[in-house]
Short mmCIF file of C-alpha atoms in Angstrom, two decimals:
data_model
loop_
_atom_site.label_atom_id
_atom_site.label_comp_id
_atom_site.label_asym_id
_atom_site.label_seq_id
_atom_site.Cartn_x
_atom_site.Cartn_y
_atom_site.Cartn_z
CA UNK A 561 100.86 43.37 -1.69
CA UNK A 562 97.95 42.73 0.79
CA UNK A 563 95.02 41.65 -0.74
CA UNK A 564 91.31 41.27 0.75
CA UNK A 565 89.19 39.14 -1.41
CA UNK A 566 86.85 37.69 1.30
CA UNK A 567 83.74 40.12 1.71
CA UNK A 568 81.25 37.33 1.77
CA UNK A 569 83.46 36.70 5.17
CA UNK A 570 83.18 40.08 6.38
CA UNK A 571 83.89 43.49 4.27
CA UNK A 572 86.01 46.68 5.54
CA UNK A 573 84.33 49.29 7.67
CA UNK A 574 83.46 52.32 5.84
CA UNK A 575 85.37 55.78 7.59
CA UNK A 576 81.90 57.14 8.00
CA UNK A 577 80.66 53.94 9.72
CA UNK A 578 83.67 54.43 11.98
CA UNK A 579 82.93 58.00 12.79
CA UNK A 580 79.42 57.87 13.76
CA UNK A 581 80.57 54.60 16.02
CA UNK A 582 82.93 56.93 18.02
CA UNK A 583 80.92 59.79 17.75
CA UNK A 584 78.09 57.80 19.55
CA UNK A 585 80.86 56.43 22.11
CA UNK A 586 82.22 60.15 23.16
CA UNK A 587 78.23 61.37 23.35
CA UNK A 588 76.31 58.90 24.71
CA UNK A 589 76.70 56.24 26.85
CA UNK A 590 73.24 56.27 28.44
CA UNK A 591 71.37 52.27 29.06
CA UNK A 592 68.90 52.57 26.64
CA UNK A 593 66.45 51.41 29.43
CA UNK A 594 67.15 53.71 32.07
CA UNK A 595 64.43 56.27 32.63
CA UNK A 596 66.57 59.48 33.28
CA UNK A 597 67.89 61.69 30.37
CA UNK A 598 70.75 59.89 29.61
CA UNK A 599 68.96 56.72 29.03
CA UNK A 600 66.31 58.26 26.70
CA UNK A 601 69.22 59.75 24.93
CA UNK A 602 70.53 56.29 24.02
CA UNK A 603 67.14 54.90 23.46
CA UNK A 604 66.05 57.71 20.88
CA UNK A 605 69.21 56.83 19.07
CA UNK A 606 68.55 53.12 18.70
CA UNK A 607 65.33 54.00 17.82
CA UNK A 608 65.90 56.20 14.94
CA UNK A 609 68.44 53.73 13.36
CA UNK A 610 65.09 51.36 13.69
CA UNK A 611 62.73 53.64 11.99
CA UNK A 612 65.38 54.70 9.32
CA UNK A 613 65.96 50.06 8.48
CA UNK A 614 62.62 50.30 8.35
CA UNK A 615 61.91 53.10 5.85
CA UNK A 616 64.52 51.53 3.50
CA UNK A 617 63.10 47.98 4.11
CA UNK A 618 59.61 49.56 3.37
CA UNK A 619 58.07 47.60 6.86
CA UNK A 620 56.85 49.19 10.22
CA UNK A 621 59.80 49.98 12.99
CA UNK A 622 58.35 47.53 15.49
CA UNK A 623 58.44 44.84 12.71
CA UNK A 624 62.69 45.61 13.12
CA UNK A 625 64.27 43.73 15.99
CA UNK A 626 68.01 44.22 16.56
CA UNK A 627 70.56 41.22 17.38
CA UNK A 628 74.14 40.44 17.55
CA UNK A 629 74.63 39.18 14.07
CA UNK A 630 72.45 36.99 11.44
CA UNK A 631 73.44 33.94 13.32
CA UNK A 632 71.24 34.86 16.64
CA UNK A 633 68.35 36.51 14.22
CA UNK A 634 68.10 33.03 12.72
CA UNK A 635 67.93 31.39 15.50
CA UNK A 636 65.44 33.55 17.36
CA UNK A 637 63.42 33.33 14.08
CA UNK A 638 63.67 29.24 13.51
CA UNK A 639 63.44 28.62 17.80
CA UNK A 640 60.44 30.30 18.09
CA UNK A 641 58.63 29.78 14.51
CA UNK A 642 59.42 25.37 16.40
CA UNK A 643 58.27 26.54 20.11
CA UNK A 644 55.34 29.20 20.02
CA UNK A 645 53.78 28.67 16.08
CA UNK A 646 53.04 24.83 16.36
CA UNK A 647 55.24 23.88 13.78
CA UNK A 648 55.10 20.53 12.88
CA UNK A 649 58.08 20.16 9.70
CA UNK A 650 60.58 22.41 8.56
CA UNK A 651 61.83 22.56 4.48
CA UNK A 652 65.06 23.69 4.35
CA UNK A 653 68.15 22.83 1.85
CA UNK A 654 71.32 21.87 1.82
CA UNK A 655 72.34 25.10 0.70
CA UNK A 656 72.07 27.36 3.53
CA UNK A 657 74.49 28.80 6.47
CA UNK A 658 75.51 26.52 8.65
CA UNK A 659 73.61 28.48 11.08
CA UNK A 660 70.25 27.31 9.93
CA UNK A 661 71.57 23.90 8.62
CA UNK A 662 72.80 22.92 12.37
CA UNK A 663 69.88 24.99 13.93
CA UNK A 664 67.06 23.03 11.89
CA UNK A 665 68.86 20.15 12.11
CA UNK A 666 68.72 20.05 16.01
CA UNK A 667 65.31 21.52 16.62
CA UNK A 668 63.87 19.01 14.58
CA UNK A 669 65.63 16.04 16.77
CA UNK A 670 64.73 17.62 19.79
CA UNK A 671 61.40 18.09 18.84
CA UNK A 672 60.57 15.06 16.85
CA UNK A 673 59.62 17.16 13.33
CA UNK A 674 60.18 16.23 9.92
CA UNK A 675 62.68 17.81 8.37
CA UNK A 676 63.12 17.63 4.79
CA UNK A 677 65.61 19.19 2.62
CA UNK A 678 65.22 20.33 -1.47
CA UNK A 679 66.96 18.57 -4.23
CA UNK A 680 69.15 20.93 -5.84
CA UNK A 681 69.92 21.35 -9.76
CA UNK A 682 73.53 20.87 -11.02
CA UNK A 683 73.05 24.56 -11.23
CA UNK A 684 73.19 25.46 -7.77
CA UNK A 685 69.00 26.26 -8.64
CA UNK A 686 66.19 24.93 -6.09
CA UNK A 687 63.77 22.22 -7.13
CA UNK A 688 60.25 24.38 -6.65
CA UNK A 689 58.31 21.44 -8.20
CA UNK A 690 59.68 19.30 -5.10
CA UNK A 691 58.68 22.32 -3.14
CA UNK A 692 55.11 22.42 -4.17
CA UNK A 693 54.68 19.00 -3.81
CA UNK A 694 56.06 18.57 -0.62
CA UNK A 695 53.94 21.57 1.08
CA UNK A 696 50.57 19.50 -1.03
CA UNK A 697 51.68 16.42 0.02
CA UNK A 698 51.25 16.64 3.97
CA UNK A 699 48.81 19.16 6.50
CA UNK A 700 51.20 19.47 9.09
CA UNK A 701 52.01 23.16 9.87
CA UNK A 702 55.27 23.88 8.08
CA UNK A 703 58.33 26.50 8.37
CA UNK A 704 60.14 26.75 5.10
CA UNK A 705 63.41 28.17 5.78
CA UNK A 706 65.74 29.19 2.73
CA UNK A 707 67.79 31.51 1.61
CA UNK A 708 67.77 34.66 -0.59
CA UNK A 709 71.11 34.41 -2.31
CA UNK A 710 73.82 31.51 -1.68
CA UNK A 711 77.04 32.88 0.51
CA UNK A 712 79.05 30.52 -1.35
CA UNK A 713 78.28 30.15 -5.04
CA UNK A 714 76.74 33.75 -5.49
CA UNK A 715 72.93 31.98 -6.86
CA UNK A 716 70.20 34.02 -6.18
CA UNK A 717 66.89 32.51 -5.64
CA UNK A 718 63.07 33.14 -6.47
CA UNK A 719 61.70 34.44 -2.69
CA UNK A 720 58.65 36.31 -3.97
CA UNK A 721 58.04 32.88 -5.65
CA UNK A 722 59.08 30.81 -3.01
CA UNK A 723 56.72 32.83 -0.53
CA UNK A 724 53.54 32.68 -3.06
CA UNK A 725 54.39 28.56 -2.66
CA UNK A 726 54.22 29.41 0.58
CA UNK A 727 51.43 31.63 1.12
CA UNK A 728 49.11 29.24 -1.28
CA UNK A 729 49.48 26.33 1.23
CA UNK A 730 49.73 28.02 4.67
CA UNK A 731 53.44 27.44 5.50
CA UNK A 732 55.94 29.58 7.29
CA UNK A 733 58.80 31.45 4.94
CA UNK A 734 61.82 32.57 6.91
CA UNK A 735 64.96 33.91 4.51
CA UNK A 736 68.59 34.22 5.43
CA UNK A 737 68.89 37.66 3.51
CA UNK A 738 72.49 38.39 4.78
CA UNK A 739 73.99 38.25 1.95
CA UNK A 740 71.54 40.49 -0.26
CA UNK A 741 69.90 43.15 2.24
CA UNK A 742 72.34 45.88 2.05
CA UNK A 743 73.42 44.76 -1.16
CA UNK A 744 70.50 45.34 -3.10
CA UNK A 745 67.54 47.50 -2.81
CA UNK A 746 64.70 45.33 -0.85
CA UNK A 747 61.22 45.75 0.05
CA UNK A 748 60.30 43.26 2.71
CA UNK A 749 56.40 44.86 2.80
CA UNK A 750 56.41 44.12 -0.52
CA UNK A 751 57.59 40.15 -0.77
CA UNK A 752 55.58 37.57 0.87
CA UNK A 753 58.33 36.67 3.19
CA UNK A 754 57.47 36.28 7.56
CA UNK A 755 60.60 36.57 8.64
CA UNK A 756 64.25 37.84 7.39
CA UNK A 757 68.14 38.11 8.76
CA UNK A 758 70.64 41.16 8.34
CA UNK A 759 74.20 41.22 9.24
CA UNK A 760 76.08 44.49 9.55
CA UNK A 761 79.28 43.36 8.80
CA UNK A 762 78.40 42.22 5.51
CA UNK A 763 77.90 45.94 4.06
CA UNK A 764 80.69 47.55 5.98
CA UNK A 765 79.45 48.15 8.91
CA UNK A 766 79.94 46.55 12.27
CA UNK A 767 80.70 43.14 14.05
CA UNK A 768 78.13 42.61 16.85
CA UNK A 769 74.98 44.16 15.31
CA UNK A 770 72.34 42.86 13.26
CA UNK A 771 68.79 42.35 12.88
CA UNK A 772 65.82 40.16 12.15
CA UNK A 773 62.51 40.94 10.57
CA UNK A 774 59.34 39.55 12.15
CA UNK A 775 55.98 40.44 10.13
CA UNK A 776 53.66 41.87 12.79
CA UNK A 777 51.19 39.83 14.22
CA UNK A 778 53.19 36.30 13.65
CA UNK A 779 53.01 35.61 17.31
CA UNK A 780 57.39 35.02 18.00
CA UNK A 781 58.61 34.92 21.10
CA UNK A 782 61.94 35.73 22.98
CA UNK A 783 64.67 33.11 22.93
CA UNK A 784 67.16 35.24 25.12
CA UNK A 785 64.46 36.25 28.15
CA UNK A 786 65.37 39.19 31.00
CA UNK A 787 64.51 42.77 30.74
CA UNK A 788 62.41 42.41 28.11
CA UNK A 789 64.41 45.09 25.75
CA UNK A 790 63.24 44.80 21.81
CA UNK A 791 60.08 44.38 22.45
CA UNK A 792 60.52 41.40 24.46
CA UNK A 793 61.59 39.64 21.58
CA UNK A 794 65.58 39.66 22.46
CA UNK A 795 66.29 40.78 26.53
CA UNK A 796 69.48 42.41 26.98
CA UNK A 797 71.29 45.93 26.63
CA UNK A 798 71.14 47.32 23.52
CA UNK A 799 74.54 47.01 21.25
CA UNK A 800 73.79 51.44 21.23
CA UNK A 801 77.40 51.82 19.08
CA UNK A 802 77.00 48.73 17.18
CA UNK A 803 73.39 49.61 16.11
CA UNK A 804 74.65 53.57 15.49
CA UNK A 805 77.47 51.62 13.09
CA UNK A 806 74.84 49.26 11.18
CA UNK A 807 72.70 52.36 10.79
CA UNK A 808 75.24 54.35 9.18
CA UNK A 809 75.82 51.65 6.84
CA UNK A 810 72.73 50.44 6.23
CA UNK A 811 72.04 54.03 4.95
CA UNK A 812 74.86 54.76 2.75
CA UNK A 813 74.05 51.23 1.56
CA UNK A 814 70.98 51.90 0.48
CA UNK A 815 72.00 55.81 -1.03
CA UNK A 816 74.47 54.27 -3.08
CA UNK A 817 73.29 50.82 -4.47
CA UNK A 818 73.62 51.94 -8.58
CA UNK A 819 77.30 53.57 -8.23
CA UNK A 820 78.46 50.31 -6.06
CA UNK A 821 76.88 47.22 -8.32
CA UNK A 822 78.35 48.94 -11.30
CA UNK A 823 81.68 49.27 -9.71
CA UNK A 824 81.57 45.64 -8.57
CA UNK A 825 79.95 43.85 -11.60
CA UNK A 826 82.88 45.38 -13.77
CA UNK A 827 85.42 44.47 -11.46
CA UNK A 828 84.02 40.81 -11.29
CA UNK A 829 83.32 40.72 -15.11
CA UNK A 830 87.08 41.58 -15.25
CA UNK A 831 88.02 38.81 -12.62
CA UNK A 832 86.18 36.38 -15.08
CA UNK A 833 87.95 37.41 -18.21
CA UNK A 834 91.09 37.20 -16.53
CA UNK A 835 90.68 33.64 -15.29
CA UNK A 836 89.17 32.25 -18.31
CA UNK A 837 92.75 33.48 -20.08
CA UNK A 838 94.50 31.79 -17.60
CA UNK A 839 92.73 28.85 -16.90
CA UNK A 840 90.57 27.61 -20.43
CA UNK A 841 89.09 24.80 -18.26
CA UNK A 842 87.95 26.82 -14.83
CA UNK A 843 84.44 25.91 -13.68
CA UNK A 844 82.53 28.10 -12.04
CA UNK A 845 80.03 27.09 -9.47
CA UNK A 846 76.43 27.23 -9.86
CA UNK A 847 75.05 30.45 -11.45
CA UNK A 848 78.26 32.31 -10.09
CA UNK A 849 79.78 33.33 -13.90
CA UNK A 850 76.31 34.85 -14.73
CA UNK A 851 76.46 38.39 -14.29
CA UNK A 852 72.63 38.90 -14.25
CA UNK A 853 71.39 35.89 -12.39
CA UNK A 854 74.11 35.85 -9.32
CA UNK A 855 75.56 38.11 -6.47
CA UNK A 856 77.52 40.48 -8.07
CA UNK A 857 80.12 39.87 -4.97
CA UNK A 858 80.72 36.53 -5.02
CA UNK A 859 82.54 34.46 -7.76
CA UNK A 860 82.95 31.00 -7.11
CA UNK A 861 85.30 28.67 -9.20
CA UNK A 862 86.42 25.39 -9.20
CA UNK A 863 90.46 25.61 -10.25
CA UNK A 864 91.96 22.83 -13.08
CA UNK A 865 94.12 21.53 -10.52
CA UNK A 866 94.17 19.90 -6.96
CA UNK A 867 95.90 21.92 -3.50
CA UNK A 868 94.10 21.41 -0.67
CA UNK A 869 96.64 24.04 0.11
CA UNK A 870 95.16 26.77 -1.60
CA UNK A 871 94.35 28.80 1.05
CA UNK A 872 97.49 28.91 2.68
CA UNK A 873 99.91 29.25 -0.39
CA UNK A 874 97.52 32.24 -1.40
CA UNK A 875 98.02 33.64 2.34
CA UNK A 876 101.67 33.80 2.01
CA UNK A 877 101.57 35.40 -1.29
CA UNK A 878 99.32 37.95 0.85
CA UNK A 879 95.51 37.28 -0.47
CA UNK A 880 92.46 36.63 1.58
CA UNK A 881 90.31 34.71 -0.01
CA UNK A 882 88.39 31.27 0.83
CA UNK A 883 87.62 27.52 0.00
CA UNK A 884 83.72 28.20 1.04
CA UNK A 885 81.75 29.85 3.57
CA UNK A 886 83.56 31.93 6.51
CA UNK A 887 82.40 28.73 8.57
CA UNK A 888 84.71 26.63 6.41
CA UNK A 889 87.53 28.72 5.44
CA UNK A 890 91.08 26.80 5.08
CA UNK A 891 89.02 23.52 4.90
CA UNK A 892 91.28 21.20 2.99
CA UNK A 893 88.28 19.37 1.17
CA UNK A 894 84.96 20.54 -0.31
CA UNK A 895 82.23 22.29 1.04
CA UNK A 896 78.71 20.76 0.95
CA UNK A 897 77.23 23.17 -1.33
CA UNK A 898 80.36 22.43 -3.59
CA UNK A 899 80.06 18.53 -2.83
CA UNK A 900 76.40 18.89 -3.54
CA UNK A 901 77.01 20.15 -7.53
CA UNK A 902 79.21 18.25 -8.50
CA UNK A 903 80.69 14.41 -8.83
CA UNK A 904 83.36 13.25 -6.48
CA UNK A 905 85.83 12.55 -9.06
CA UNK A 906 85.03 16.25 -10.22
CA UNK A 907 85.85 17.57 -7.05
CA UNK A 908 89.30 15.05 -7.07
CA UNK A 909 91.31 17.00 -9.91
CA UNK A 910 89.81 21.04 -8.82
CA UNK A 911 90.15 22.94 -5.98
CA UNK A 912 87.20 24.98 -4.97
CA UNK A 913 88.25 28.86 -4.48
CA UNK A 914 85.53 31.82 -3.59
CA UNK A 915 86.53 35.29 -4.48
CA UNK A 916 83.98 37.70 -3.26
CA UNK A 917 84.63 41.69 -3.51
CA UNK A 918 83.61 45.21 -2.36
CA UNK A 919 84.07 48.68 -4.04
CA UNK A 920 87.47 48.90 -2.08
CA UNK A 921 88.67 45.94 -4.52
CA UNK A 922 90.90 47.10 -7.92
CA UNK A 923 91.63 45.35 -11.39
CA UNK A 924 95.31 45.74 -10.24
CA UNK A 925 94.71 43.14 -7.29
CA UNK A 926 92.90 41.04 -9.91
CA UNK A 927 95.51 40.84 -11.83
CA UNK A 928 97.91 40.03 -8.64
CA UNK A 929 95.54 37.38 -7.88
CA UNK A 930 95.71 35.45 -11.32
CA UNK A 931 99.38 36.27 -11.44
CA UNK A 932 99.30 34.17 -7.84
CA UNK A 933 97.10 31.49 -9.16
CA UNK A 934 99.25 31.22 -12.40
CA UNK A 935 102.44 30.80 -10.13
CA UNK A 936 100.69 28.34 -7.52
CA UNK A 937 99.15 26.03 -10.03
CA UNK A 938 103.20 25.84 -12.36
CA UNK A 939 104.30 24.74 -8.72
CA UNK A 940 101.74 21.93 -7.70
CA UNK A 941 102.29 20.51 -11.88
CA UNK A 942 105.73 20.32 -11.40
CA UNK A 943 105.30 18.56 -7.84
CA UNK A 944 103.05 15.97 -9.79
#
């Protein structure tokens, strides 16, 4: 039995997503910036996929700017919030992607800026006193940078208040929304947020496409310079088949939010019950048990034994799943979201384990899983 419990990762591409990917590669193959009728052909395509993110996301199309992936869009974002806004500290967590951990981490040592990072509660929760008080405490021009939902233990945080914090002392908000736009219904005109990330492949659609969200008039500039495609805010030949995939997904994303969170709530409700009968003293990380206050994709656990294995020996019983983020899957210790929640000697007698699913997921896998958890765990008490 092969079994894919690693969405958070990357999820499967829907068959629709698929077709309109090779239905753009037999019919178009126009660059988007050439002036002759093939080109305008390729560039009316890109830009309908733009206006049609935009109507869901409730913003203009030129506040849409596609990239490669969430990694570049928070980079371009974070870059040139340090080079062209005057940015003087960044607030950030330890939390986030690694791609805005390590991105902060080295502008601010390049640059000479403060960086400071927000204590976090023993339930995965941000500190927003801290917050305040930081953003009171000091007039330097600020970028807060933090995420809308947690890729590893499923929490999902406060943005509209985080951006009022925000707004009330002048600061900067950039969110990492990769792992909530396309999930759940979002209106970035509506939330006091500057800038935002989106990754295709996180709602079934594409590797190689994604796109940022830059509130008009915030003055960004390009990080990857040339022709000056989107906008000149990211030079370079459009990704058209890419973008044509995201598009597709994005949509049926958006047209189908109710029937999909029901499906996968149920399915993770069931993964809970399931565990909790086989293992009485599982711990689950942060918020990620609550049904109403986490992703309803990702379940994170800490198991009531210790395999730094656990990746592996689940691979050869034929399930995907992972230790933390997709940057630290098959890491044989703890991630530092995990490390950050709980005490070392904690961490000594568990092993960490995120399960996150999509509506291609069944109870019948679920129950393989535990089955193969069940099986692993007999093994490694009989070894001790």
């Amino acid at each position: 039995m092969k079994v894919y419990f690693d969405s958070a990762a990357t999820t499967q591409m829907h068959e629709e997503v698929i077709d309109a990917m090779i239905n753009g590669m037999k019919e178009k193959f126009g660059n988007p910036s050439s002036t002759h009728f093939f080109g305008r052909e390729s560039k009316a395509e890109i830009e309908k996929v733009r206006k049609d993110i935009a109507k869901y996301t409730g913003v203009n199309a030129s506040e849409i700017i596609f990239t490669s992936c969430g990694t570049e869009a928070n980079n371009l974002i974070i870059r040139s919030v340090v080079e062209h806004l005057g940015v003087e500290r960044i607030i950030t967590s330890v939390l986030e992607h690694k791609c805005v951990a390590e991105t902060t981490k080295e502008v601010c040592s390049k640059k000479d800026l403060e960086l400071l990072l927000l204590p976090i509660k023993k339930d995965g929760n941000l500190d927003f006193e801290t917050l305040e008080k930081y953003l009171k405490d000091s007039p330097k021009k600020t970028l807060v940078t933090l995420m809308h939902a947690n890729n590893e233990i499923g929490n999902i945080y406060d943005i509209e208040k985080i951006g009022k914090i925000c707004e009330e002392n002048q600061a900067y908000f950039h969110s990492d929304m990769v792992q909530t736009l396309g999930h759940f219904a979002i209106n970035l005109h509506e939330l006091p947020v500057h800038f935002a990330s989106s990754s295709a492949h996180k709602y079934h659609g594409p590797k190689g496409a994604g796109f940022a969200y830059i509130k008009k008039g915030t003055g960004l500039k390009a990080q990857i310079t040339g022709g000056g495609q989107e906008r000149n805010l990211r030079s370079g030949t459009e990704n058209l088949h890419g973008i044509l995939g995201m598009g597709k997904a994005f949509e049926m994303a958006n047209q189908n939010f109710d029937n999909e969170i029901k499906k996968i709530k149920s399915l993770k409700k069931y993964t809970i019950k399931k565990l909790n009968q086989a293992f009485p003293d599982i711990i689950y990380n942060g918020k990620s048990a609550d049904l109403e206050e986490s992703l309803y994709t990702i379940l994170s656990v800490l198991l009531p034994f210790h395999d730094s294995l656990i990746g592996f020996e689940l691979d050869l019983k034929g399930i995907a799943a992972s230790q933390g983020s997709a940057c630290s899957s098959g890491a044989s210790k703890a991630s530092a979201v995990i490390t950050a929640l709980h005490e070392a000697s904690v961490l000594k007698a568990t092993t960490p384990l995120r399960l996150s699913f999509s509506i291609y997921n069944s109870e019948e896998e679920i129950d393989y899983l535990v089955q193969s958890l069940v099986e692993i765990a007999e093994k490694q008490k009989a070894r001790n």
